[in-house]
CSV table of C-alpha atoms in Angstrom, one decimal:
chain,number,residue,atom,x,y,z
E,1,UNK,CA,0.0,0.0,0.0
E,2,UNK,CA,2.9,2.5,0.2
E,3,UNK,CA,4.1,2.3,-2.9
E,4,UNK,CA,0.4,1.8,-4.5
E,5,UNK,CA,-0.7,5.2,-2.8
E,6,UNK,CA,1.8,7.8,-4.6
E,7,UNK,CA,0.8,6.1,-7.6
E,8,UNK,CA,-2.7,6.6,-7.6
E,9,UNK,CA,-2.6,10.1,-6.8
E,10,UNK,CA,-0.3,11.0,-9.6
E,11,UNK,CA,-3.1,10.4,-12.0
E,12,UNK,CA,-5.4,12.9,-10.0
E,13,UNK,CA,-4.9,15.5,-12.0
E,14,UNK,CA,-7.4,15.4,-14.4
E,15,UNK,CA,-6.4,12.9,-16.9
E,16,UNK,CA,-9.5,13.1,-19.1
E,17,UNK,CA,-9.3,9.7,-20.9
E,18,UNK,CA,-6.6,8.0,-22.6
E,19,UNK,CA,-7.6,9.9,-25.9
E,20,UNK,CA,-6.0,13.1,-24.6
E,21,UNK,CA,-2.9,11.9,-23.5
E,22,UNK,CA,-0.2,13.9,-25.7
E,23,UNK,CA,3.3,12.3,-27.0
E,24,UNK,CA,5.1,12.5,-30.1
E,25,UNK,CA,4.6,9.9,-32.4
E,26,UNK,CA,8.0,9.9,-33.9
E,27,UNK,CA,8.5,8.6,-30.4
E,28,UNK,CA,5.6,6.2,-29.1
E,29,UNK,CA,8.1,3.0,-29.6
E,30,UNK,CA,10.4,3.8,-27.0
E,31,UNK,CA,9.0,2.3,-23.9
E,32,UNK,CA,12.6,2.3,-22.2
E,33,UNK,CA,12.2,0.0,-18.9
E,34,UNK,CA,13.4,-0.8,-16.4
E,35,UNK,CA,16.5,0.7,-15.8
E,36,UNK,CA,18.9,1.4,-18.8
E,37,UNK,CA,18.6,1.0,-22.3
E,38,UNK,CA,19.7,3.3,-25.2
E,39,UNK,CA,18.1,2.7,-28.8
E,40,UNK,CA,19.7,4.1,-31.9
E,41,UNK,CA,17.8,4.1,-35.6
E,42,UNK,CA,20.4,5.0,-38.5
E,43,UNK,CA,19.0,7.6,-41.0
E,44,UNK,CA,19.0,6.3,-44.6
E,45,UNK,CA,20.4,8.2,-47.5
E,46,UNK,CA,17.5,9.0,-49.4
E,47,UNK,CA,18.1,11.3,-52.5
E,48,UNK,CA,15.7,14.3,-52.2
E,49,UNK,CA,13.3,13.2,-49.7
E,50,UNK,CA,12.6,13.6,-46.5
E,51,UNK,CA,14.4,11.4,-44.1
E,52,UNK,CA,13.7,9.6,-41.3
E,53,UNK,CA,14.6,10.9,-38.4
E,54,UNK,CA,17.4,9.7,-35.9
E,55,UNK,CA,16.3,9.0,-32.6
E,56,UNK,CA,18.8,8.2,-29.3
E,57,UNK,CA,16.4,7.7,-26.2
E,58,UNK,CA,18.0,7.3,-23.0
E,59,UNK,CA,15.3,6.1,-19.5
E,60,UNK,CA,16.7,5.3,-16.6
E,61,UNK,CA,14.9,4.3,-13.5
E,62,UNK,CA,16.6,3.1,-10.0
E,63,UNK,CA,15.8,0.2,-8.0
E,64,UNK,CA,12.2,1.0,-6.3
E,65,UNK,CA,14.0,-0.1,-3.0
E,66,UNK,CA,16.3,3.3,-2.8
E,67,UNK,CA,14.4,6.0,-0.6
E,68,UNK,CA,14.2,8.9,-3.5
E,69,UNK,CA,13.4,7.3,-7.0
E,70,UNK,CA,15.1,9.3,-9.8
E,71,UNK,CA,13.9,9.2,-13.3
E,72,UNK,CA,15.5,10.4,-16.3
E,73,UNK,CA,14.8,10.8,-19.6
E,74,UNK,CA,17.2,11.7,-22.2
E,75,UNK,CA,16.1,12.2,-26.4
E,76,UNK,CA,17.6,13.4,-29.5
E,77,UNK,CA,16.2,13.7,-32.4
E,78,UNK,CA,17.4,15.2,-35.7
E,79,UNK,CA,15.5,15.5,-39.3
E,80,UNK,CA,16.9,16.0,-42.3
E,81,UNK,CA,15.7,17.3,-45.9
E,82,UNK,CA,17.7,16.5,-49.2
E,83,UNK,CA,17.3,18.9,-51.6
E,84,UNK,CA,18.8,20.5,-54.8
E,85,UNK,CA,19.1,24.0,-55.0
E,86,UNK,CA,20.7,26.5,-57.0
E,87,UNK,CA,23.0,23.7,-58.5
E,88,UNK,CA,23.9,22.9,-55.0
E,89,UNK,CA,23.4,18.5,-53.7
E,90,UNK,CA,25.2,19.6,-50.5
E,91,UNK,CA,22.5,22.0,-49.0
E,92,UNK,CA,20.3,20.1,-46.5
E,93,UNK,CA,17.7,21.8,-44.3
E,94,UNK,CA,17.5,20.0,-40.7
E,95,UNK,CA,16.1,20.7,-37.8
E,96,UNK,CA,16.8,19.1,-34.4
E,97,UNK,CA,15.5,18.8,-30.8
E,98,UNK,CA,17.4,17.6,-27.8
E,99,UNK,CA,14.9,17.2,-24.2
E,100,UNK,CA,15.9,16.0,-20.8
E,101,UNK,CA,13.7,15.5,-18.3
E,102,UNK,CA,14.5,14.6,-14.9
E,103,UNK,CA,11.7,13.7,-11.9
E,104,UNK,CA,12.7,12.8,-8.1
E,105,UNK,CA,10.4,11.3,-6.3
E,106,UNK,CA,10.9,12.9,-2.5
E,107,UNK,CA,11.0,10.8,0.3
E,108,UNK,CA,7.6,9.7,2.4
E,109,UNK,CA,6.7,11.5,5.5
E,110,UNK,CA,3.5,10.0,5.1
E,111,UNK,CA,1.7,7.4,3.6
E,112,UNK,CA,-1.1,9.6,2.5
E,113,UNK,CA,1.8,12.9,1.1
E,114,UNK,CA,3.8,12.3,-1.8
E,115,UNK,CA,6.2,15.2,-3.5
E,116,UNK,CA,7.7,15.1,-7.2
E,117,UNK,CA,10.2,18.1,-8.2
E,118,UNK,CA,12.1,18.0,-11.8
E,119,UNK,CA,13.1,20.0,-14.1
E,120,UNK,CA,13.5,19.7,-18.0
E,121,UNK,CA,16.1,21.1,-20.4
E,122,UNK,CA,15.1,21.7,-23.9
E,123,UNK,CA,17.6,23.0,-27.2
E,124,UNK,CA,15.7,23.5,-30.6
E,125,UNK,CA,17.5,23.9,-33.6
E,126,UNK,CA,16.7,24.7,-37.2
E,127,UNK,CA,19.8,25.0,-39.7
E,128,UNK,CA,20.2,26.6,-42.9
E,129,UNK,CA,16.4,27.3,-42.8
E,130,UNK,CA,16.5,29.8,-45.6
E,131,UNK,CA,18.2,29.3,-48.6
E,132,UNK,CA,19.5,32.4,-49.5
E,133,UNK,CA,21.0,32.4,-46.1
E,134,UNK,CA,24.9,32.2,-46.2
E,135,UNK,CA,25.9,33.1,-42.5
E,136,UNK,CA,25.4,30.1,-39.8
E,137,UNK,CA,24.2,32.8,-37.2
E,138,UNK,CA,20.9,33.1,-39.1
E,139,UNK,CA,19.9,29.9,-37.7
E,140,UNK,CA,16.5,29.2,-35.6
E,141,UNK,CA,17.5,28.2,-31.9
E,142,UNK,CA,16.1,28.1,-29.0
E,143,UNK,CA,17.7,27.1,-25.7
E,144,UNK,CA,16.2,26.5,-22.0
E,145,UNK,CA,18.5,24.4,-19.2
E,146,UNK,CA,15.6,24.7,-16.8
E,147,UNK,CA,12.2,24.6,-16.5
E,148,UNK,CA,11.0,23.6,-13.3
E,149,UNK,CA,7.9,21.4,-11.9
E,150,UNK,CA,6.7,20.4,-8.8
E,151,UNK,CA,3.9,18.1,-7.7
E,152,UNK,CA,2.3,17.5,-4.2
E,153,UNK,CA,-0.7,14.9,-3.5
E,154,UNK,CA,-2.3,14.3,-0.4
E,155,UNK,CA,-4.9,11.5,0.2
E,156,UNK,CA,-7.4,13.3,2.9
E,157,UNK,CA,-9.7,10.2,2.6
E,158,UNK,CA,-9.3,6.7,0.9
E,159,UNK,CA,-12.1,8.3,-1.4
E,160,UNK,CA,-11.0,12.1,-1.3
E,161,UNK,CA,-7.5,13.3,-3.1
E,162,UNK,CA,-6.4,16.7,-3.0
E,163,UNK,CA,-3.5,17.6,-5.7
E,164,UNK,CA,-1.2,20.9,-5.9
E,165,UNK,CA,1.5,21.4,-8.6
E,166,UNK,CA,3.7,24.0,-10.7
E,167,UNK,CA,4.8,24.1,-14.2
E,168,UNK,CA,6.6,25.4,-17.1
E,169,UNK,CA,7.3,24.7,-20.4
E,170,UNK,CA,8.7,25.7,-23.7
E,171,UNK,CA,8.2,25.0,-27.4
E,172,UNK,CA,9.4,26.4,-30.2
E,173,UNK,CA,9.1,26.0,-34.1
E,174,UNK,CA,10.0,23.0,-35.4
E,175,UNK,CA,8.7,22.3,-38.6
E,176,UNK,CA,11.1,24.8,-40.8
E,177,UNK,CA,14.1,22.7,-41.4
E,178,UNK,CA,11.8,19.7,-42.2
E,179,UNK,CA,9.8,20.5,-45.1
E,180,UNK,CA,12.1,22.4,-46.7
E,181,UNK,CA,14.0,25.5,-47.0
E,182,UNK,CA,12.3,29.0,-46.9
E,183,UNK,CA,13.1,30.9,-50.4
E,184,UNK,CA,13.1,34.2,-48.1
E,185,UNK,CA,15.3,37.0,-49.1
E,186,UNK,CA,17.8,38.3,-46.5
E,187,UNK,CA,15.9,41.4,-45.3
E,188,UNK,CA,12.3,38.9,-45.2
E,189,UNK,CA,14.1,36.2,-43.5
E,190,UNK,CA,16.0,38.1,-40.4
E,191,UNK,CA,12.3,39.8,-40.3
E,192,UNK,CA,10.6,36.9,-39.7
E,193,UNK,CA,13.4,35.2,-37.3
E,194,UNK,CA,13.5,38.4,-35.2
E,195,UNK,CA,9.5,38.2,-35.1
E,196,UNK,CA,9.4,34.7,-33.6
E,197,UNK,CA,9.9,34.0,-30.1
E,198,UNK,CA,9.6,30.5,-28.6
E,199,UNK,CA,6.3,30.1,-26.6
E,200,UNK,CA,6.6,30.0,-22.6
E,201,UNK,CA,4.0,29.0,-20.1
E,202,UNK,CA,3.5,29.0,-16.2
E,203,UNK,CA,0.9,27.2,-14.8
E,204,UNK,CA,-0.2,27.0,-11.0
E,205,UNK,CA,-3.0,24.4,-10.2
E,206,UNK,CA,-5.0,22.9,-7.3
E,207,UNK,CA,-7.4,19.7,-7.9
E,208,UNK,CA,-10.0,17.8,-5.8
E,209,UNK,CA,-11.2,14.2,-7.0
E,210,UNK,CA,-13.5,12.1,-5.0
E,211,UNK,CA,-14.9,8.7,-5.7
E,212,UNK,CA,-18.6,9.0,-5.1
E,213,UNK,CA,-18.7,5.0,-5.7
E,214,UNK,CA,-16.6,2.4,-6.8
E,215,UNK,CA,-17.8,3.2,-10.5
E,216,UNK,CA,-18.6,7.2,-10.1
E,217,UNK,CA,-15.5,9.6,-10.1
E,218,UNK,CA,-15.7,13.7,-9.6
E,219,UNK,CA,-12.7,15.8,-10.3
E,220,UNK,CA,-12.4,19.5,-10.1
E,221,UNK,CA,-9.1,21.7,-11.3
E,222,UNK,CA,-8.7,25.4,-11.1
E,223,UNK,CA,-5.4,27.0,-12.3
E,224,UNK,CA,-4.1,30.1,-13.5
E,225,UNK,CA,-1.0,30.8,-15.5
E,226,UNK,CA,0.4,32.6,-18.6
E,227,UNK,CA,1.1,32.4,-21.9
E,228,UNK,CA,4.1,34.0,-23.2
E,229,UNK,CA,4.6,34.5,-27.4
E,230,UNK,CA,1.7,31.8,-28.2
E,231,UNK,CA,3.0,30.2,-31.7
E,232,UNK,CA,0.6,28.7,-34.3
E,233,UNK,CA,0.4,28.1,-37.9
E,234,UNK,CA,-1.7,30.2,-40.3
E,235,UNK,CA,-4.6,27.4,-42.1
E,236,UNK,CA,-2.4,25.6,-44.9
E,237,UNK,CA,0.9,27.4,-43.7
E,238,UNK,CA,4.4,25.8,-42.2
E,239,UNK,CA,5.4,29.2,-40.9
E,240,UNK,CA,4.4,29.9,-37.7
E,241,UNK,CA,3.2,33.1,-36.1
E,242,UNK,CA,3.1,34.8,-32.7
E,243,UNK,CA,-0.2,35.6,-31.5
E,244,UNK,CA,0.8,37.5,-28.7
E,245,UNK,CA,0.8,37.0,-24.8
E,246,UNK,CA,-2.2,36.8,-22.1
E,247,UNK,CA,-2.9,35.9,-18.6
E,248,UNK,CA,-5.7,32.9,-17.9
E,249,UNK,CA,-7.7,31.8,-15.2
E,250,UNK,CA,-9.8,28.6,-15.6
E,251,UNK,CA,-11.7,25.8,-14.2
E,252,UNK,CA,-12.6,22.2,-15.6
E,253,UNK,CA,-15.6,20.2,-13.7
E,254,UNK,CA,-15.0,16.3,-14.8
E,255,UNK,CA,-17.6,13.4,-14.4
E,256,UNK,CA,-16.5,9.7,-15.3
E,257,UNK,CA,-18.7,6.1,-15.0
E,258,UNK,CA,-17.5,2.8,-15.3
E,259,UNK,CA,-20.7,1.0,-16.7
E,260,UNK,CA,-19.1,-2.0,-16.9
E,261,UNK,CA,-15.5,-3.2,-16.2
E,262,UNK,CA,-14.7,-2.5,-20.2
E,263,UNK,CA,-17.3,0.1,-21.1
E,264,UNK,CA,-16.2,3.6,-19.1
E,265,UNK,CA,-18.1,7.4,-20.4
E,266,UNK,CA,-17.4,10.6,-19.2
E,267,UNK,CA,-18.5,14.5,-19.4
E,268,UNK,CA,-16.4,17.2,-19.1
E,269,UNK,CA,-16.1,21.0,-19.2
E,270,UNK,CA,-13.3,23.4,-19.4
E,271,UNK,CA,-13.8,27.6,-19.2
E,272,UNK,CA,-11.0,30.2,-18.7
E,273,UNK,CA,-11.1,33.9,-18.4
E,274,UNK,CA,-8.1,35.2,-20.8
E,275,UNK,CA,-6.8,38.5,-20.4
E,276,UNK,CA,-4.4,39.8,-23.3
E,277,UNK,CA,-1.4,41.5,-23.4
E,278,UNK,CA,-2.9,43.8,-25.8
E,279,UNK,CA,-5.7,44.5,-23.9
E,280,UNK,CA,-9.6,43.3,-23.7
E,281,UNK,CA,-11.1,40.2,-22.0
E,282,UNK,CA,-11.8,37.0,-23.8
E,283,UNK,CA,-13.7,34.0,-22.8
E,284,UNK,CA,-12.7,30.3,-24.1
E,285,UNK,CA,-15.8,27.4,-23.4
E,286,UNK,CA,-15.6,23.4,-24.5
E,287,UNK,CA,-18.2,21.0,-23.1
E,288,UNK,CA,-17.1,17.3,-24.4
E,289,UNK,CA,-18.4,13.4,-24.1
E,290,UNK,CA,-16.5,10.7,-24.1
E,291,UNK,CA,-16.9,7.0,-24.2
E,292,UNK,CA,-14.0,4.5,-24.3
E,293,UNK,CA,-14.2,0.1,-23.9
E,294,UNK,CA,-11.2,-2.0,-23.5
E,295,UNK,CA,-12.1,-5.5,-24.4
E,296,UNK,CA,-8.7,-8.0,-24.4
E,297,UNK,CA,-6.3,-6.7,-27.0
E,298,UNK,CA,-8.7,-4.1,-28.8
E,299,UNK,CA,-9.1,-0.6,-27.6
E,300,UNK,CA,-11.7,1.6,-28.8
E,301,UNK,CA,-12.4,5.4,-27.5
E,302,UNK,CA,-14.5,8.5,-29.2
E,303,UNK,CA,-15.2,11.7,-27.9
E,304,UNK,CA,-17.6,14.6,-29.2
E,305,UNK,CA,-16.8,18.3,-28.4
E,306,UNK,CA,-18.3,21.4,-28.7
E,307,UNK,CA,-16.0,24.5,-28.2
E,308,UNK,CA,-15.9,28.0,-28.6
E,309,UNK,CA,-14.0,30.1,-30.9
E,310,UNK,CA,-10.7,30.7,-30.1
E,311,UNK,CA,-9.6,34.1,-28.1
E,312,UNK,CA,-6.2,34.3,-30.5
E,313,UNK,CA,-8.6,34.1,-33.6
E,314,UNK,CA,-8.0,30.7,-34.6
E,315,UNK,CA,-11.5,29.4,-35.9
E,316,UNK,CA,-14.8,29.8,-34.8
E,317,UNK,CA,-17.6,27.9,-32.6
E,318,UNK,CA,-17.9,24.4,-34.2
E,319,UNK,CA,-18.4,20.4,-33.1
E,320,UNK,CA,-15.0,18.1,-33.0
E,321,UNK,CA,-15.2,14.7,-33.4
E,322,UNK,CA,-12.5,12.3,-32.6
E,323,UNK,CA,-11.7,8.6,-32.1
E,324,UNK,CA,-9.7,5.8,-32.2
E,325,UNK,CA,-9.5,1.7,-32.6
E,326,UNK,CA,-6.5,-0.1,-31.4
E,327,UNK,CA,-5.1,-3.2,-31.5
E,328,UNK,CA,-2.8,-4.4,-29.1
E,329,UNK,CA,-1.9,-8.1,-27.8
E,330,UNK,CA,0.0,-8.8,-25.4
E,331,UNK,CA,2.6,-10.6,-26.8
E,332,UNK,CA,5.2,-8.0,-27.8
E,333,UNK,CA,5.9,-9.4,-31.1
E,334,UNK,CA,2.5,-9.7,-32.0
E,335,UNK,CA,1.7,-6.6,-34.9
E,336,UNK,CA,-0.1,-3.6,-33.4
E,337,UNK,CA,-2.3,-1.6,-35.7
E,338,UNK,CA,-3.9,1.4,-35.1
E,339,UNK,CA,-7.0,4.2,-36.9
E,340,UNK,CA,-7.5,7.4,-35.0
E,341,UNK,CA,-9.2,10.6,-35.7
E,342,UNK,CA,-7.9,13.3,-34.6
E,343,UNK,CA,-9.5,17.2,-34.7
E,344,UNK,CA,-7.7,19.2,-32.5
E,345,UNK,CA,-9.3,22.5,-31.2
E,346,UNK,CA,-6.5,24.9,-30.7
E,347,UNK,CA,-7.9,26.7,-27.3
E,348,UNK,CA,-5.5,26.7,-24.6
E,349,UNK,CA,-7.9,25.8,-21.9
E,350,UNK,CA,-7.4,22.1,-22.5
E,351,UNK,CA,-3.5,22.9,-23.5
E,352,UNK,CA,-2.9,25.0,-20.1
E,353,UNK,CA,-5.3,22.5,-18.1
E,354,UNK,CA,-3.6,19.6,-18.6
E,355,UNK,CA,-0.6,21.0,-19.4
E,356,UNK,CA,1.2,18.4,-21.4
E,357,UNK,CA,5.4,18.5,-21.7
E,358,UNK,CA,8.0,20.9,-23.8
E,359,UNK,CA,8.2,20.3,-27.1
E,360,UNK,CA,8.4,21.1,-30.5
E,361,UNK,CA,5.0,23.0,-32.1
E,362,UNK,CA,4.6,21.5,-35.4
E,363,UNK,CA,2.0,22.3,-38.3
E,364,UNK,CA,1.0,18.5,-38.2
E,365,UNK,CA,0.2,18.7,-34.6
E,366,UNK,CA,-2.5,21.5,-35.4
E,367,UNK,CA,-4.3,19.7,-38.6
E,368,UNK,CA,-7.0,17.4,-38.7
E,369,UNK,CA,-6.2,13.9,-39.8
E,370,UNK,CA,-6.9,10.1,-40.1
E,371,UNK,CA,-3.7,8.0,-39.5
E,372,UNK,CA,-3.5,4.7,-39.8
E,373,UNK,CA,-0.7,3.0,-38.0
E,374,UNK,CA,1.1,-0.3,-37.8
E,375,UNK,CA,4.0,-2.0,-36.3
E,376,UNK,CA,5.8,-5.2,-36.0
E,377,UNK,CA,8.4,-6.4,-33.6
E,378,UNK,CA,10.3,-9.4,-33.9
């Protein structure tokens, strides 16, 4: 029961359903456990293509026994564009992001209090972006060695779990370098690279969740942070743009029910007050349902959403749908296939809610799609 406890309560911070969790998906293979491992994949020479990337992960995760767990979590990855241009077979376009993340678990004082500090370090990089760029310096970086977090969980009741935490986080552009070089004159290009700043956030929240019944769940989350340079892509555009920054205060009320042991449904809604730099008060709503069953290896989750409009002018009031089916066996060597839907809704209520890691902000990331995915281990 005491190491069961600080488990539980790490997922009390409003989870939503397994739908919402974000990762990158250059990187949903690595599952690096238990202590050390370090996984390389060689990039191809492909003649004017796009590459695949080169990935070095790097998990590390000490004996549970020890009295302060220590996890750390290393990644590099680096894309690469082949092109010919002006004559020239040696100019390639890359881009390249390098995250560490390190969490400590602190020390019990109490079976019912558990504590989490870490920090993360995050470098972007985006080379010989433009093509009539000559001079290295005219580069896209971005560079943080700390951003901090903290997490504190207290169990007041075997059904009642109060939740406290602090964050930050940075991304930055990451798609230039990838899908090509920018044909930008020298005046345009310093223009736009002196207009972009990486986006920064700080978020402070307190949550309650309390198990009515074994099958009913209540959570409630307030927070308030800020939103520093807020990046996003114009509609059919790589280049991203900054939107400006704002204050926000929200709230998210969250109702789940387990029907069954493999049927669960849920209703949730998010609101936040946001209060621009530039002036002006702006409201941002989204009331969603969501289903999800589990049955053996097949996974199988939807959810419906009806937001507002966006308070940085990124679309209007509308209805998201998205989805997924999964299949996934046990047996590790077994192939694992995959169709989701996804319709992402660009308000930062969700975003700032739940408040996922640093990383890069890619065009992709922003775009509705249907992806179908399969793998095969042997």
């Amino acid at each position: 029961m005491r190491r069961l406890l600080p488990a539980l309560l790490t997922t009390a911070l409003l989870p939503g359903s397994a739908m919402a969790e974000s990762f990158w998906p250059d990187h949903a293979g690595f599952a690096l456990r238990p202590r050390i491992n370090f996984s390389v994949r060689p990039a191809p020479q492909l003649p004017f293509a796009q590459r695949p990337a080169r990935i070095y992960a790097i998990e590390w995760t000490p004996l549970p026994a020890q009295p302060a767990d220590l996890h750390l979590t290393l990644q590099r990855r680096r894309q690469r564009v082949a092109a010919l241009i002006a004559g020239r077979t040696d100019y390639q376009p890359r881009s390249s992001v390098r995250m560490i993340d390190v969490q400590m678990d602190m020390p019990q004082v109490d079976d019912r209090l558990s504590a989490t500090i870490g920090w993360q370090a995050a470098k972007f990089s985006n080379k010989a972006a433009n093509a009539t760029s000559s001079y290295s310096r005219d580069d896209l970086r971005v560079r943080d060695d700390f951003v901090p977090s903290a997490h504190l969980a207290f169990a007041a009741t075997p059904r009642l779990a109060l939740t406290a935490d602090y964050r930050e986080t940075v991304r930055a552009y990451a798609d230039i370098g990838t899908i090509g070089a920018l044909g930008l004159d020298q005046p345009s290009y310093r223009a736009l690279r002196n207009a972009l700043r990486p986006e920064r956030d700080s978020r402070t929240r307190i949550g309650l969740r309390w198990a009515a019944t074994p099958a009913v769940r209540l959570d409630v989350a307030a927070y308030g942070g800020q939103v520093r340079d807020r990046l996003a892509f114009v509609e059919r555009g790589y280049l991203p743009a900054n939107l400006g920054s704002a204050q926000l205060t929200g709230m998210a009320l969250e109702a789940r029910h387990s029907v069954t042991p493999t049927l669960h449904w849920g209703l949730r809604y998010d609101r936040a007050r946001i209060d621009p730099d530039q002036g002006g008060r702006l409201t941002e709503e989204r009331l969603a349902v969501q289903g999800e069953w589990r049955h053996g290896p097949w996974r199988c989750a939807m959810q419906a959403a009806r937001t507002s409009g966006s308070a940085w002018g990124q679309g209007a009031e509308r209805l998201r749908v998205e989805g997924g089916i999964d299949y996934m066996p046990v047996d590790p060597r077994a192939p694992r296939i995959g169709l989701h839907l996804s319709d992402p809704d660009r308000l930062m209520t969700g975003r700032l809610a739940d408040q996922p890691l640093s990383g890069p902000a890619r065009a992709v990331d922003q775009a509705r799609a249907l992806m179908l995915s399969a793998a095969l281990r042997w």
